[in-house]
């Protein structure tokens, strides 16, 4: 059995002194997809942020493949975290946003902004200031990093928000392709979605 | 501009491009600078020649306030849109990003204000040496403010009362710049070349250039986590 | 050396430090009272009248210790800040938060007493002299750190942010101090100072040192009390704190 891409052992997480997650353990190996479900406030975003390395758990351990999250090191090499907010600068065009990322990030991306935007069906809006695009288009651009970088672990926070049917299908096929390549996905979503592989589920309780 | 690392170039270009797309925002720091200046004739006694004699100090104070208030915009948009998080998660070198942001901020606020001080000072009857000293001290001082201010701006980004808190935290650290900057200009108006003050301002600039970007990078990581 | 490290490790734990601090506070009360009384007697009776300033110089015995302590507290905060930023020690976060308001109070006291000291001599309640102006800026720095603590909801993030702010401040405070001193030499203003005169009589010096010690002991006692509150908050869900609270409530109930 190969080493899991993500292994979480007994973590507890709190936000602003309030305990949100208690004693959570799971592991995700290559080709597996884990879905976090639970009502609002049950800690899905907090868990994803801990998995991305932005926050440290109060106790327990988060281990990504070949590195331990002791010191917070993030790299597009090991994990891609698509958060709730789209992370785009409104005054710049989608292409300018992605080009900036390509230039400053380490390690450099595997695909360039133009081809990624074409794949996402945004060829005509490539040079339009992001502020003029619809919510669905912005959401699609925020997914661009999944194509631009090559990382084994994907962390997706409500990625289907505002997506129309065809974009939703595209994201589902992107996830399927990632799983076929033996990548891992941790997904927090309310919506129903289709997936070729079997979806592991983890339901999060609300902590009073 | 190949003397700067690529990340710095890219970040600065991004800042400039971002600002030039909303043209009115370019002028806010400048307009505020002149607005503050205009307040003083209303508030000080109408003794003839009084205003012109303290003009250097007033110019420096107005510049200080205008730049302090514009510091809030450094990280605000990127923090609320989530772009700051994306940049950090993509493994960017935050120190270089901090330098790029400070440089971009200086080009938009400190540099125009410093250049505008020349014609304004001329209109207020300041002699040639004073005008040059004003421009140079304002350029050096405002660059230091952009650097040190970026650390505090990163620390207070997104907080309630953020803008006011930012100015309250920064002003004590800007006082030495104000002291030496305006003293240099005052000495210049007396015909003395203000060597000591210029050395000090230069020293403060170098210090902030070597320390502030690391503090800013650390501050970003603290606020994101 | 190993024993020192083991000792440090043991008392970095919140619970152990808590009970150590209770013992320490009890032991420090008597020395505090003693030094305070001895210092006050020395200040108000034993020290001879000043040649120039008469009786009014005696405010120095409150002004100088306050000013000294305003810097000492900041140095403490700096040490705690380093521990917080590099090693993420929870206790140092609590110490940082505990010290800030105390530092502000001593700074404020230094300003008030400095102002009172200046009044009989120069007729005004405020002079822009080097030390007072520096203390005023230090007060604003303290206010800023306290405000930053309040502005961030997450306690640990707030502590880290304030720790960074404290370190940034520590770099700047010497610069501010010397800039203000340089600036005040331009203005040739009056100075609020007694120290630095050629010979200071031993009868004047000893009460000053004793008062400084008294103030420091006061700071330590108060700071430990605030640290204990912080520890109770940080560990509020743990059994030992819950036991502590219930046993204290029972004692009060029985009284």
XYZ file of C-alpha atoms in Angstrom:
688
model
C 0.000 0.000 0.000
C 1.554 3.281 -1.035
C 1.985 6.073 1.471
C -1.117 8.262 1.618
C -0.876 11.671 0.042
C -2.530 13.225 3.071
C -2.664 11.896 6.587
C -4.474 13.667 9.372
C -4.074 12.409 12.926
C -6.269 13.581 15.804
C -6.320 17.255 14.963
C -8.276 19.851 16.886
C -8.865 23.259 15.415
C -10.256 26.421 16.920
C -11.105 29.785 15.453
C -11.186 32.841 17.727
C -11.047 30.713 20.851
C -13.988 28.592 19.761
C -13.340 24.895 19.225
C -14.525 24.024 15.734
C -13.029 20.614 15.116
C -12.235 17.992 17.694
C -10.107 14.877 17.253
C -10.395 14.494 13.523
C -8.487 11.744 11.747
C -8.499 10.559 8.183
C -6.177 9.766 5.347
C -6.435 10.170 1.600
C -4.331 8.187 -0.828
C -3.660 8.573 -4.533
C -6.812 8.221 -6.615
C -9.107 8.894 -3.664
C -11.536 11.724 -3.164
C -12.853 12.771 0.243
C -15.921 14.872 0.666
C -16.379 16.966 3.796
C -20.008 17.614 4.577
C -21.700 19.341 7.433
C -23.830 22.329 8.189
C -22.539 25.886 8.009
C -20.023 26.527 10.730
C -19.037 22.916 11.179
C -15.477 23.777 10.269
C -15.096 22.704 6.633
C -13.182 25.806 5.585
C -11.068 25.726 8.728
C -10.069 22.127 8.019
C -9.166 22.911 4.427
C -7.034 25.827 5.563
C -5.246 23.598 8.040
C -4.643 21.038 5.294
C -3.281 23.798 3.055
C -0.840 24.782 5.760
C -2.253 28.230 6.516
C -3.127 27.460 10.123
C -1.582 25.046 12.587
C -3.817 22.641 14.499
C -4.026 22.986 18.280
C -2.973 19.363 18.620
C -2.489 16.459 16.312
C -0.629 16.295 13.067
C -1.243 17.010 9.405
C 1.188 15.243 7.119
C 1.309 15.718 3.379
C 3.323 13.378 1.211
C 7.020 13.681 1.987
C 6.653 16.659 4.297
C 5.350 17.342 7.750
C 3.397 20.518 8.318
C 5.423 21.697 11.255
C 6.681 24.912 9.808
C 4.080 26.383 7.552
C 5.552 25.893 4.097
C 3.230 26.120 1.193
C 4.134 25.404 -2.336
C 2.247 24.972 -5.524
C 4.289 21.817 -5.867
C 2.433 19.855 -3.245
C -1.022 21.306 -2.798
C -3.482 23.564 -4.569
C -6.119 25.169 -2.392
C -9.057 26.798 -4.135
C -10.689 28.917 -1.478
C -14.090 30.480 -1.246
C -12.980 33.861 -2.484
C -11.814 34.013 -6.072
C -8.503 35.743 -5.389
C -8.529 37.907 -8.517
C -7.557 41.534 -8.862
C -10.612 43.247 -10.292
C -8.862 45.958 -12.261
C -6.716 43.503 -14.178
C -7.753 41.086 -16.893
C -7.827 37.324 -16.264
C -4.726 36.879 -18.380
C -2.847 39.572 -16.452
C -3.865 37.911 -13.197
C -2.627 34.508 -14.307
C 0.559 35.873 -15.862
C 1.416 37.588 -12.597
C 0.991 34.323 -10.751
C 3.142 32.493 -13.274
C 5.934 34.988 -12.824
C 6.044 35.132 -9.026
C 5.174 31.626 -7.944
C 7.602 28.856 -7.203
C 7.999 26.453 -8.845
C 6.962 27.813 -12.243
C 3.704 26.566 -13.757
C 3.428 23.745 -16.264
C 0.965 25.521 -18.504
C 0.721 29.149 -19.528
C -2.216 31.426 -18.856
C -3.446 31.654 -22.445
C -3.904 27.921 -22.984
C -5.478 27.475 -19.555
C -8.010 30.238 -20.174
C -8.806 28.736 -23.556
C -9.420 25.350 -21.972
C -11.745 26.963 -19.472
C -13.739 28.540 -22.298
C -12.694 32.107 -21.524
C -10.861 32.875 -24.750
C -13.020 35.908 -25.557
C -12.885 37.404 -22.055
C -9.147 36.972 -21.647
C -8.346 40.654 -21.860
C -11.431 42.087 -20.216
C -11.031 43.598 -16.705
C -12.153 40.957 -14.255
C -14.647 43.326 -12.638
C -16.822 43.105 -15.753
C -17.102 39.317 -15.683
C -19.881 37.331 -14.123
C -19.554 35.399 -10.888
C -19.482 32.133 -12.785
C -16.676 33.326 -15.030
C -14.664 34.500 -12.030
C -15.160 31.132 -10.382
C -13.867 29.410 -13.503
C -10.758 31.593 -13.521
C -10.103 30.785 -9.882
C -9.980 27.120 -10.928
C -7.251 27.914 -13.436
C -4.560 27.108 -10.900
C -5.633 23.480 -10.970
C -4.532 23.338 -14.584
C -1.525 25.611 -14.283
C 0.246 23.716 -11.544
C 0.940 20.094 -10.993
C 0.270 19.108 -7.417
C -0.834 15.760 -6.004
C -3.327 17.188 -3.516
C -6.312 19.359 -4.409
C -8.293 21.124 -1.700
C -11.542 22.552 -3.023
C -13.885 24.764 -1.013
C -17.339 24.967 -2.623
C -15.880 24.866 -6.145
C -19.225 24.407 -7.886
C -20.602 27.749 -6.678
C -22.069 29.846 -9.475
C -20.977 27.393 -12.169
C -23.385 26.650 -15.005
C -24.052 23.077 -16.122
C -21.296 22.851 -18.722
C -18.679 24.385 -16.430
C -19.753 22.023 -13.680
C -19.295 19.070 -16.021
C -15.864 20.391 -16.971
C -14.788 20.609 -13.339
C -16.093 17.099 -12.701
C -14.031 15.770 -15.590
C -10.972 17.701 -14.340
C -11.399 16.006 -10.963
C -11.807 12.612 -12.630
C -8.657 13.148 -14.673
C -6.752 14.178 -11.555
C -7.869 11.050 -9.741
C -6.893 8.928 -12.740
C -3.382 10.377 -12.462
C -3.351 9.121 -8.861
C -3.887 12.554 -7.375
C -6.016 13.135 -4.269
C -8.911 15.519 -3.719
C -10.508 16.841 -0.548
C -13.746 18.589 -1.343
C -16.185 20.601 0.740
C -19.489 21.179 -0.972
C -23.236 21.297 -0.462
C -24.053 20.445 -4.035
C -24.452 17.079 -5.619
C -21.840 16.198 -8.147
C -20.876 13.244 -10.306
C -17.648 11.433 -9.926
C -16.326 8.299 -11.618
C -14.518 7.103 -8.499
C -16.130 6.221 -5.236
C -16.390 9.266 -2.993
C -15.303 8.847 0.611
C -17.486 10.855 2.901
C -16.774 12.536 6.175
C -19.577 14.185 7.999
C -18.569 16.860 10.453
C -20.517 17.363 13.654
C -21.300 20.820 14.958
C -19.495 21.490 18.202
C -21.646 23.586 20.546
C 14.697 47.337 -14.889
C 16.705 44.136 -14.801
C 18.475 45.242 -11.646
C 15.513 44.072 -9.604
C 14.493 40.448 -9.152
C 11.662 39.371 -11.408
C 9.140 39.051 -8.608
C 9.750 42.650 -7.590
C 9.316 43.857 -11.169
C 6.137 41.902 -11.623
C 4.632 43.040 -8.338
C 5.464 46.681 -8.982
C 4.033 46.502 -12.506
C 0.903 44.918 -11.137
C 0.495 47.671 -8.550
C 1.016 50.411 -11.116
C -1.256 48.815 -13.692
C -3.929 48.276 -11.046
C -3.819 51.911 -9.981
C -3.704 53.411 -13.448
C -6.879 51.531 -14.363
C -8.802 53.614 -11.827
C -7.368 56.972 -12.803
C -9.035 59.044 -10.112
C -7.313 57.068 -7.392
C -3.912 58.163 -8.639
C -4.592 61.675 -7.494
C -5.971 61.008 -4.038
C -2.653 61.229 -2.162
C -1.687 64.387 -4.077
C -5.032 66.060 -3.519
C -4.959 65.225 0.172
C -1.453 66.665 0.411
C -2.558 69.986 -1.004
C -5.760 69.918 1.044
C -3.864 69.572 4.314
C -1.506 72.364 3.248
C -4.486 74.593 2.603
C -5.768 74.091 6.135
C -2.807 75.818 7.708
C -3.291 79.380 6.467
C -6.775 79.200 7.970
C -5.514 78.086 11.343
C -2.334 80.027 12.009
C -2.292 83.713 12.927
C -2.239 85.982 9.862
C 1.177 87.422 10.661
C 2.772 88.473 7.388
C 5.556 86.112 6.381
C 4.767 83.650 9.155
C 3.411 80.986 6.846
C 6.323 81.175 4.468
C 8.810 80.953 7.308
C 7.348 77.676 8.580
C 6.465 76.422 5.098
C 9.051 73.599 5.075
C 7.659 72.134 8.272
C 4.112 72.409 7.026
C 4.986 70.800 3.694
C 6.676 67.900 5.436
C 3.757 67.424 7.856
C 1.192 67.456 5.068
C 3.241 64.938 3.085
C 3.540 62.711 6.153
C -0.203 62.675 6.711
C -1.062 62.102 3.060
C 1.305 59.161 2.770
C 0.233 57.626 6.096
C -3.382 57.668 5.002
C -2.608 56.117 1.632
C -0.807 53.180 3.275
C -4.102 51.450 3.881
C -4.518 50.673 0.193
C -1.358 48.575 0.042
C -2.877 45.262 0.997
C -6.566 45.978 1.444
C -7.833 44.968 -1.989
C -5.680 41.875 -2.227
C -6.666 40.741 1.245
C -10.405 41.120 0.737
C -10.384 39.490 -2.696
C -8.306 36.578 -1.453
C -5.490 37.357 -3.891
C -2.982 37.683 -1.066
C -3.775 34.153 0.013
C -3.434 32.860 -3.525
C -0.066 34.570 -3.917
C 1.164 33.081 -0.644
C -0.170 29.616 -1.446
C 1.485 29.624 -4.839
C 4.819 29.732 -3.101
C 5.724 33.305 -4.015
C 8.597 34.906 -2.150
C 6.684 37.296 0.085
C 9.772 39.372 0.831
C 10.137 40.249 -2.846
C 6.403 40.866 -3.106
C 6.686 43.245 -0.129
C 9.490 45.170 -1.804
C 7.507 45.341 -5.026
C 4.436 46.610 -3.221
C 6.402 49.261 -1.336
C 8.061 50.409 -4.532
C 4.723 50.602 -6.314
C 3.220 52.548 -3.425
C 6.120 54.994 -3.408
C 5.828 55.633 -7.125
C 2.152 56.437 -6.689
C 2.258 58.507 -3.502
C 5.697 59.514 -2.208
C 7.333 60.377 -5.494
C 4.551 62.632 -6.882
C 4.253 64.434 -3.557
C 8.005 65.012 -3.420
C 7.998 66.382 -6.946
C 4.971 68.572 -6.301
C 6.765 70.119 -3.327
C 9.059 71.891 -5.781
C 6.507 74.167 -7.459
C 4.576 74.637 -4.249
C 7.712 75.634 -2.361
C 8.639 77.982 -5.153
C 5.253 79.648 -4.925
C 5.852 80.070 -1.205
C 9.083 81.935 -1.819
C 11.546 79.297 -0.669
C 15.102 79.580 -1.985
C 16.615 77.155 -4.483
C 18.631 75.112 -2.002
C 15.559 74.639 0.181
C 13.511 73.433 -2.757
C 16.066 70.793 -3.708
C 16.513 69.687 -0.122
C 12.762 69.414 0.285
C 12.398 67.241 -2.780
C 15.268 64.952 -1.818
C 14.283 64.593 1.833
C 10.677 63.931 0.859
C 11.748 61.294 -1.638
C 13.969 59.534 0.882
C 11.550 59.937 3.749
C 8.503 58.825 1.793
C 10.368 55.751 0.518
C 11.156 54.855 4.127
C 7.516 55.411 4.997
C 6.373 53.131 2.201
C 8.690 50.409 3.463
C 8.065 50.652 7.207
C 4.418 51.409 6.593
C 4.025 48.254 4.529
C 4.811 46.138 7.607
C 2.197 47.885 9.699
C -0.276 47.913 6.827
C 0.128 44.152 6.447
C -0.391 43.679 10.182
C -3.614 45.676 10.295
C -5.159 44.651 6.981
C -8.852 43.850 7.149
C -9.292 44.871 10.779
C -12.154 46.995 12.076
C -10.993 50.575 12.353
C -8.031 49.475 10.244
C -7.145 52.785 8.615
C -7.118 54.728 11.826
C -5.298 51.990 13.687
C -2.698 51.931 10.929
C -2.018 55.662 11.156
C -1.928 55.512 14.968
C 0.651 52.744 14.865
C 2.797 54.311 12.136
C 3.047 57.945 13.168
C 5.389 57.461 16.154
C 7.785 55.643 13.823
C 7.622 58.423 11.260
C 8.499 61.156 13.757
C 12.278 60.828 13.285
C 11.769 61.245 9.533
C 9.705 64.346 10.169
C 12.292 65.753 12.558
C 15.229 65.341 10.240
C 13.345 66.076 7.041
C 11.910 69.385 8.110
C 15.072 70.349 9.991
C 17.041 69.787 6.784
C 14.706 72.063 4.869
C 14.775 74.723 7.571
C 18.570 74.692 7.632
C 18.633 74.904 3.860
C 16.435 78.001 3.994
C 19.100 79.544 6.213
C 21.701 78.724 3.570
C 23.293 75.789 5.448
C 23.743 72.515 3.575
C 22.057 69.936 5.844
C 24.585 67.126 5.667
C 23.790 65.484 9.006
C 20.093 65.305 8.318
C 20.577 63.861 4.856
C 22.921 61.194 6.179
C 20.406 60.292 8.815
C 17.543 60.048 6.346
C 19.689 57.933 4.058
C 20.582 55.676 6.956
C 16.962 55.249 7.937
C 16.081 54.388 4.371
C 18.734 51.691 4.171
C 17.673 50.308 7.540
C 14.053 50.088 6.499
C 15.012 48.536 3.159
C 16.891 45.752 4.915
C 14.430 45.092 7.738
C 10.926 46.067 6.641
C 10.332 43.582 3.775
C 11.018 40.644 6.078
C 8.730 42.077 8.726
C 6.050 42.599 6.080
C 6.374 39.029 4.801
C 6.059 37.743 8.340
C 3.088 40.006 9.004
C 1.304 38.662 5.906
C 1.807 35.086 7.084
C 0.491 35.997 10.533
C -2.657 37.658 9.163
C -3.365 34.883 6.659
C -3.180 32.170 9.309
C 23.051 24.027 32.222
C 20.836 20.994 31.708
C 19.154 21.768 35.003
C 18.401 25.304 33.782
C 16.888 23.970 30.554
C 14.797 21.437 32.431
C 13.622 24.161 34.794
C 12.679 26.431 31.875
C 10.824 23.603 30.181
C 8.938 22.795 33.322
C 7.764 26.348 33.908
C 6.887 27.031 30.305
C 3.903 24.840 30.993
C 0.979 27.038 31.923
C -0.109 24.987 34.889
C 3.313 24.855 36.550
C 3.950 28.535 35.981
C 0.563 29.352 37.476
C 1.306 27.793 40.837
C 4.858 29.096 40.819
C 3.531 32.602 40.293
C 1.134 32.258 43.219
C 4.057 31.429 45.477
C 6.210 34.199 44.008
C 3.516 36.826 44.458
C 3.115 35.942 48.101
C 6.859 36.170 48.696
C 7.178 39.516 46.929
C 4.492 41.433 48.829
C 6.539 42.012 51.953
C 9.676 43.193 50.120
C 7.468 45.514 48.081
C 5.876 47.127 51.124
C 9.228 47.400 52.844
C 11.010 49.042 49.920
C 8.081 51.347 49.296
C 7.957 52.592 52.879
C 11.729 52.899 53.159
C 11.897 54.670 49.812
C 9.125 57.114 50.686
C 10.659 57.965 54.031
C 13.983 58.525 52.337
C 12.367 60.594 49.607
C 10.176 62.765 51.751
C 12.236 63.177 54.923
C 15.817 62.036 54.791
C 16.876 63.469 51.442
C 17.939 67.077 51.950
C 16.266 69.982 50.223
C 17.632 70.730 46.796
C 19.749 73.852 46.407
C 17.839 75.202 43.409
C 14.472 73.506 43.381
C 13.567 73.346 47.040
C 11.049 70.709 47.984
C 9.472 70.331 44.557
C 12.281 68.143 43.249
C 10.927 65.295 45.384
C 8.492 64.389 42.615
C 11.594 62.936 40.970
C 11.228 59.948 43.281
C 8.098 58.970 41.414
C 8.993 60.375 37.994
C 12.340 58.648 37.489
C 11.263 55.147 38.596
C 8.150 55.448 36.390
C 10.190 56.464 33.376
C 12.726 53.738 34.004
C 9.983 51.162 34.385
C 8.245 52.275 31.184
C 11.399 51.179 29.348
C 11.947 48.079 31.472
C 8.441 46.818 30.750
C 9.017 47.308 27.040
C 12.213 45.276 27.241
C 10.213 42.518 28.906
C 7.658 42.700 26.151
C 10.452 42.482 23.596
C 11.776 39.300 25.197
C 8.296 37.806 25.274
C 7.770 38.863 21.654
C 10.901 37.038 20.498
C 9.789 33.881 22.299
C 6.347 34.166 20.741
C 7.538 34.710 17.193
C 10.331 32.140 17.067
C 9.208 29.379 19.412
C 5.453 30.084 19.666
C 5.483 29.699 23.450
C 1.971 30.200 24.799
C 3.200 31.611 28.098
C 5.122 34.379 26.366
C 1.950 35.344 24.483
C 0.219 35.749 27.821
C 3.153 37.718 29.263
C 3.096 40.056 26.262
C -0.574 40.791 26.686
C -0.193 41.239 30.443
C 2.694 43.704 30.225
C 1.282 46.117 27.664
C -1.279 48.001 29.800
C 1.141 48.112 32.751
C 3.792 49.666 30.536
C 1.275 52.229 29.348
C 0.345 53.112 32.924
C 3.959 53.679 33.957
C 4.551 55.804 30.881
C 1.470 57.860 31.672
C 2.607 58.262 35.282
C 6.020 59.418 34.070
C 4.334 62.010 31.879
C 2.046 63.318 34.626
C 4.800 63.535 37.219
C 7.146 65.087 34.707
C 4.528 67.667 33.939
C 3.982 68.371 37.652
C 7.716 68.674 38.154
C 7.946 71.253 35.397
C 5.095 73.457 36.606
C 6.739 75.172 39.594
C 9.842 75.927 37.575
C 8.563 77.074 34.220
C 4.987 78.036 34.994
C 3.486 75.766 32.340
C 2.064 72.286 32.671
C 3.848 71.058 29.576
C 7.238 71.633 28.061
C 8.466 70.024 24.877
C 11.575 68.693 26.471
C 13.409 65.628 25.163
C 12.432 63.141 27.807
C 8.769 64.106 28.067
C 8.339 64.101 24.298
C 9.997 60.689 24.035
C 7.750 59.356 26.774
C 4.723 60.749 24.958
C 5.655 58.911 21.768
C 6.306 55.754 23.788
C 2.809 56.096 25.239
C 1.378 56.178 21.731
C 3.346 53.064 20.839
C 1.890 51.297 23.879
C -1.618 52.459 22.949
C -1.093 51.108 19.452
C -0.067 47.673 20.711
C -3.011 47.534 23.119
C -5.370 48.583 20.326
C -3.932 45.895 18.054
C -4.600 43.264 20.722
C -8.212 44.388 20.886
C -8.672 44.606 17.137
C -7.857 40.978 16.324
C -10.385 38.458 17.567
C -8.284 35.330 17.521
C -6.163 35.502 20.667
C -3.171 33.676 19.275
C -3.114 35.634 16.028
C -3.416 38.843 18.047
C -0.447 37.812 20.189
C 1.685 37.053 17.138
C 0.732 40.338 15.476
C 1.491 42.334 18.628
C 4.751 40.446 19.031
C 5.819 41.538 15.559
C 4.678 45.077 16.333
C 6.725 45.038 19.555
C 9.842 43.939 17.676
C 9.320 46.628 15.006
C 8.861 49.109 17.842
C 12.005 47.922 19.595
C 14.037 48.705 16.475
C 12.467 52.146 16.205
C 12.403 53.272 19.841
C 16.150 54.000 20.112
C 15.916 55.892 16.827
C 12.968 57.908 18.105
C 14.735 58.590 21.395
C 17.889 59.940 19.796
C 16.009 61.882 17.142
C 13.958 63.658 19.782
C 17.074 64.362 21.826
C 18.785 65.840 18.759
C 15.680 67.882 18.019
C 15.463 69.269 21.542
C 19.072 70.444 21.462
C 18.046 72.653 18.551
C 15.352 74.232 20.645
C 17.479 74.675 23.770
C 14.436 74.028 25.867
C 14.376 73.567 29.596
C 14.982 70.073 30.843
C 13.122 68.094 33.427
C 16.031 66.362 35.045
C 18.002 66.129 38.218
C 20.306 63.280 37.331
C 23.449 64.170 35.448
C 24.336 67.021 37.730
C 27.985 66.677 38.788
C 27.589 65.161 42.215
C 24.425 63.676 43.538
C 24.287 63.345 47.266
C 24.102 59.768 48.519
C 21.114 60.677 50.676
C 19.311 61.611 47.484
C 20.483 58.624 45.485
C 19.617 55.784 47.847
C 15.882 56.552 48.108
C 15.815 56.784 44.302
C 17.246 53.297 43.908
C 14.969 51.915 46.613
C 11.902 53.487 44.974
C 12.920 52.004 41.630
C 13.134 48.575 43.230
C 9.739 49.128 44.875
C 8.162 50.072 41.539
C 9.719 47.032 39.878
C 8.354 44.723 42.563
C 4.949 46.300 42.108
C 5.135 45.698 38.396
C 6.094 42.047 38.895
C 3.264 41.426 41.364
C 0.672 43.076 39.125
C 2.018 41.418 36.004
C 1.900 37.981 37.616
C -1.723 38.581 38.582
C -2.575 39.468 34.984
C -0.606 36.469 33.739
C -2.626 34.219 35.988
C -5.833 35.602 34.490
C -4.440 34.959 31.027
C -3.467 31.389 31.910
C -6.947 30.707 33.218
C -8.372 31.991 29.934
C -6.014 30.031 27.714
C -6.510 26.747 29.558
C -10.142 27.334 30.425
C -11.281 23.955 29.126
C -8.715 21.926 31.001
C -9.496 19.981 34.176
C -7.035 21.740 36.411
C -8.559 25.150 35.731
C -12.053 23.816 36.211
C -11.016 22.285 39.532
C -9.379 25.535 40.539
C -12.494 27.542 39.788
C -14.858 25.163 41.575
C -12.642 24.974 44.662
C -12.359 28.775 44.807
C -16.117 29.136 44.452
C -16.641 26.574 47.199
C -14.288 28.406 49.516
C -16.173 31.639 48.921
C -19.478 29.891 49.406
C -18.327 28.491 52.720
C -17.140 31.842 54.034
